[in-house]
Amino acid sequence: RAKNIQLSYTLPVALSSKIGMSRAQIYVSGMNLFEVTKIRKPLDPETIQTPTIEYPMQRIGTVGINVSF
């Protein structure tokens, strides 16, 4: 299971200083992107299964920019 994956890229100082920033970073993050299990989808394989309560697993994606001036 991929619980949390984050990729980021920091722009070179020469490029970020040309547009008036001292530092700029772009990032992409994802939670619960995929899992390998024999439990029927979209259920969470790490929860205790009961016959009456079943909650689907949530997948979350985030994209952002960190900027310093």
PDB file of N, CA and C in Angstrom, residues 23-54:
ATOM      1  N   ARG A  23      13.394  31.916  -3.183  1.00  0.00           N
ATOM      2  CA  ARG A  23      13.299  30.455  -3.254  1.00  0.00           C
ATOM      3  C   ARG A  23      11.902  30.070  -3.714  1.00  0.00           C
ATOM      4  N   ALA A  24      11.807  29.060  -4.577  1.00  0.00           N
ATOM      5  CA  ALA A  24      10.511  28.567  -5.036  1.00  0.00           C
ATOM      6  C   ALA A  24      10.579  27.046  -5.160  1.00  0.00           C
ATOM      7  N   GLN A  25       9.560  26.384  -4.648  1.00  0.00           N
ATOM      8  CA  GLN A  25       9.496  24.922  -4.678  1.00  0.00           C
ATOM      9  C   GLN A  25       8.094  24.495  -5.093  1.00  0.00           C
ATOM     10  N   ILE A  26       8.017  23.540  -6.002  1.00  0.00           N
ATOM     11  CA  ILE A  26       6.751  22.979  -6.474  1.00  0.00           C
ATOM     12  C   ILE A  26       6.656  21.564  -5.930  1.00  0.00           C
ATOM     13  N   TYR A  27       5.479  21.179  -5.438  1.00  0.00           N
ATOM     14  CA  TYR A  27       5.350  19.828  -4.897  1.00  0.00           C
ATOM     15  C   TYR A  27       4.015  19.198  -5.281  1.00  0.00           C
ATOM     16  N   VAL A  28       4.020  17.861  -5.299  1.00  0.00           N
ATOM     17  CA  VAL A  28       2.842  17.040  -5.544  1.00  0.00           C
ATOM     18  C   VAL A  28       2.846  15.958  -4.471  1.00  0.00           C
ATOM     19  N   SER A  29       1.694  15.738  -3.846  1.00  0.00           N
ATOM     20  CA  SER A  29       1.597  14.766  -2.772  1.00  0.00           C
ATOM     21  C   SER A  29       0.343  13.929  -2.951  1.00  0.00           C
ATOM     22  N   GLY A  30       0.424  12.656  -2.583  1.00  0.00           N
ATOM     23  CA  GLY A  30      -0.733  11.770  -2.669  1.00  0.00           C
ATOM     24  C   GLY A  30      -0.788  10.820  -1.489  1.00  0.00           C
ATOM     25  N   MET A  31      -2.004  10.573  -0.996  1.00  0.00           N
ATOM     26  CA  MET A  31      -2.200   9.635   0.108  1.00  0.00           C
ATOM     27  C   MET A  31      -3.148   8.529  -0.334  1.00  0.00           C
ATOM     28  N   ASN A  32      -2.842   7.301   0.064  1.00  0.00           N
ATOM     29  CA  ASN A  32      -3.649   6.122  -0.267  1.00  0.00           C
ATOM     30  C   ASN A  32      -3.881   5.995  -1.766  1.00  0.00           C
ATOM     31  N   LEU A  33      -2.801   6.084  -2.526  1.00  0.00           N
ATOM     32  CA  LEU A  33      -2.916   6.063  -3.980  1.00  0.00           C
ATOM     33  C   LEU A  33      -3.286   4.687  -4.522  1.00  0.00           C
ATOM     34  N   PHE A  34      -2.730   3.640  -3.927  1.00  0.00           N
ATOM     35  CA  PHE A  34      -3.077   2.288  -4.362  1.00  0.00           C
ATOM     36  C   PHE A  34      -2.776   1.300  -3.245  1.00  0.00           C
ATOM     37  N   GLU A  35      -3.362   0.105  -3.360  1.00  0.00           N
ATOM     38  CA  GLU A  35      -3.098  -0.970  -2.414  1.00  0.00           C
ATOM     39  C   GLU A  35      -3.241  -2.299  -3.153  1.00  0.00           C
ATOM     40  N   VAL A  36      -2.541  -3.294  -2.648  1.00  0.00           N
ATOM     41  CA  VAL A  36      -2.616  -4.637  -3.207  1.00  0.00           C
ATOM     42  C   VAL A  36      -3.216  -5.517  -2.119  1.00  0.00           C
ATOM     43  N   THR A  37      -4.432  -5.992  -2.338  1.00  0.00           N
ATOM     44  CA  THR A  37      -5.124  -6.791  -1.339  1.00  0.00           C
ATOM     45  C   THR A  37      -6.178  -7.666  -2.012  1.00  0.00           C
ATOM     46  N   LYS A  38      -6.626  -8.690  -1.294  1.00  0.00           N
ATOM     47  CA  LYS A  38      -7.690  -9.546  -1.800  1.00  0.00           C
ATOM     48  C   LYS A  38      -9.067  -9.097  -1.313  1.00  0.00           C
ATOM     49  N   ILE A  39      -9.096  -8.046  -0.483  1.00  0.00           N
ATOM     50  CA  ILE A  39     -10.366  -7.506  -0.005  1.00  0.00           C
ATOM     51  C   ILE A  39     -11.026  -6.754  -1.155  1.00  0.00           C
ATOM     52  N   ARG A  40     -12.341  -6.874  -1.261  1.00  0.00           N
ATOM     53  CA  ARG A  40     -13.015  -6.225  -2.388  1.00  0.00           C
ATOM     54  C   ARG A  40     -12.904  -4.711  -2.287  1.00  0.00           C
ATOM     55  N   LYS A  41     -12.765  -4.077  -3.420  1.00  0.00           N
ATOM     56  CA  LYS A  41     -12.584  -2.626  -3.476  1.00  0.00           C
ATOM     57  C   LYS A  41     -13.903  -1.938  -3.238  1.00  0.00           C
ATOM     58  N   PRO A  42     -13.971  -0.741  -2.735  1.00  0.00           N
ATOM     59  CA  PRO A  42     -12.900   0.190  -2.359  1.00  0.00           C
ATOM     60  C   PRO A  42     -12.613   0.181  -0.862  1.00  0.00           C
ATOM     61  N   LEU A  43     -12.674  -0.944  -0.200  1.00  0.00           N
ATOM     62  CA  LEU A  43     -12.517  -1.000   1.247  1.00  0.00           C
ATOM     63  C   LEU A  43     -11.053  -0.945   1.660  1.00  0.00           C
ATOM     64  N   ASP A  44     -10.818  -0.476   2.867  1.00  0.00           N
ATOM     65  CA  ASP A  44      -9.478  -0.333   3.410  1.00  0.00           C
ATOM     66  C   ASP A  44      -9.022  -1.661   4.010  1.00  0.00           C
ATOM     67  N   PRO A  45      -7.912  -2.237   3.551  1.00  0.00           N
ATOM     68  CA  PRO A  45      -7.462  -3.530   4.067  1.00  0.00           C
ATOM     69  C   PRO A  45      -6.922  -3.485   5.488  1.00  0.00           C
ATOM     70  N   GLU A  46      -6.673  -2.302   6.039  1.00  0.00           N
ATOM     71  CA  GLU A  46      -6.122  -2.199   7.389  1.00  0.00           C
ATOM     72  C   GLU A  46      -7.188  -2.035   8.463  1.00  0.00           C
ATOM     73  N   THR A  47      -8.440  -1.955   8.108  1.00  0.00           N
ATOM     74  CA  THR A  47      -9.488  -1.812   9.112  1.00  0.00           C
ATOM     75  C   THR A  47     -10.066  -3.182   9.452  1.00  0.00           C
ATOM     76  N   ILE A  48     -10.717  -3.252  10.589  1.00  0.00           N
ATOM     77  CA  ILE A  48     -11.383  -4.482  10.997  1.00  0.00           C
ATOM     78  C   ILE A  48     -12.723  -4.545  10.279  1.00  0.00           C
ATOM     79  N   GLN A  49     -12.961  -5.625   9.582  1.00  0.00           N
ATOM     80  CA  GLN A  49     -14.188  -5.766   8.804  1.00  0.00           C
ATOM     81  C   GLN A  49     -15.320  -6.299   9.669  1.00  0.00           C
ATOM     82  N   THR A  50     -16.453  -5.667   9.587  1.00  0.00           N
ATOM     83  CA  THR A  50     -17.660  -6.144  10.253  1.00  0.00           C
ATOM     84  C   THR A  50     -18.750  -6.283   9.194  1.00  0.00           C
ATOM     85  N   PRO A  51     -19.733  -7.130   9.418  1.00  0.00           N
ATOM     86  CA  PRO A  51     -20.762  -7.309   8.382  1.00  0.00           C
ATOM     87  C   PRO A  51     -21.689  -6.111   8.209  1.00  0.00           C
ATOM     88  N   THR A  52     -21.718  -5.191   9.171  1.00  0.00           N
ATOM     89  CA  THR A  52     -22.668  -4.080   9.079  1.00  0.00           C
ATOM     90  C   THR A  52     -22.044  -2.749   8.695  1.00  0.00           C
ATOM     91  N   ILE A  53     -20.785  -2.524   9.024  1.00  0.00           N
ATOM     92  CA  ILE A  53     -20.166  -1.228   8.766  1.00  0.00           C
ATOM     93  C   ILE A  53     -18.998  -1.407   7.801  1.00  0.00           C
ATOM     94  N   GLU A  54     -19.065  -0.712   6.678  1.00  0.00           N
ATOM     95  CA  GLU A  54     -17.979  -0.715   5.716  1.00  0.00           C
ATOM     96  C   GLU A  54     -17.779   0.706   5.222  1.00  0.00           C
TER      97      GLU A  54
END
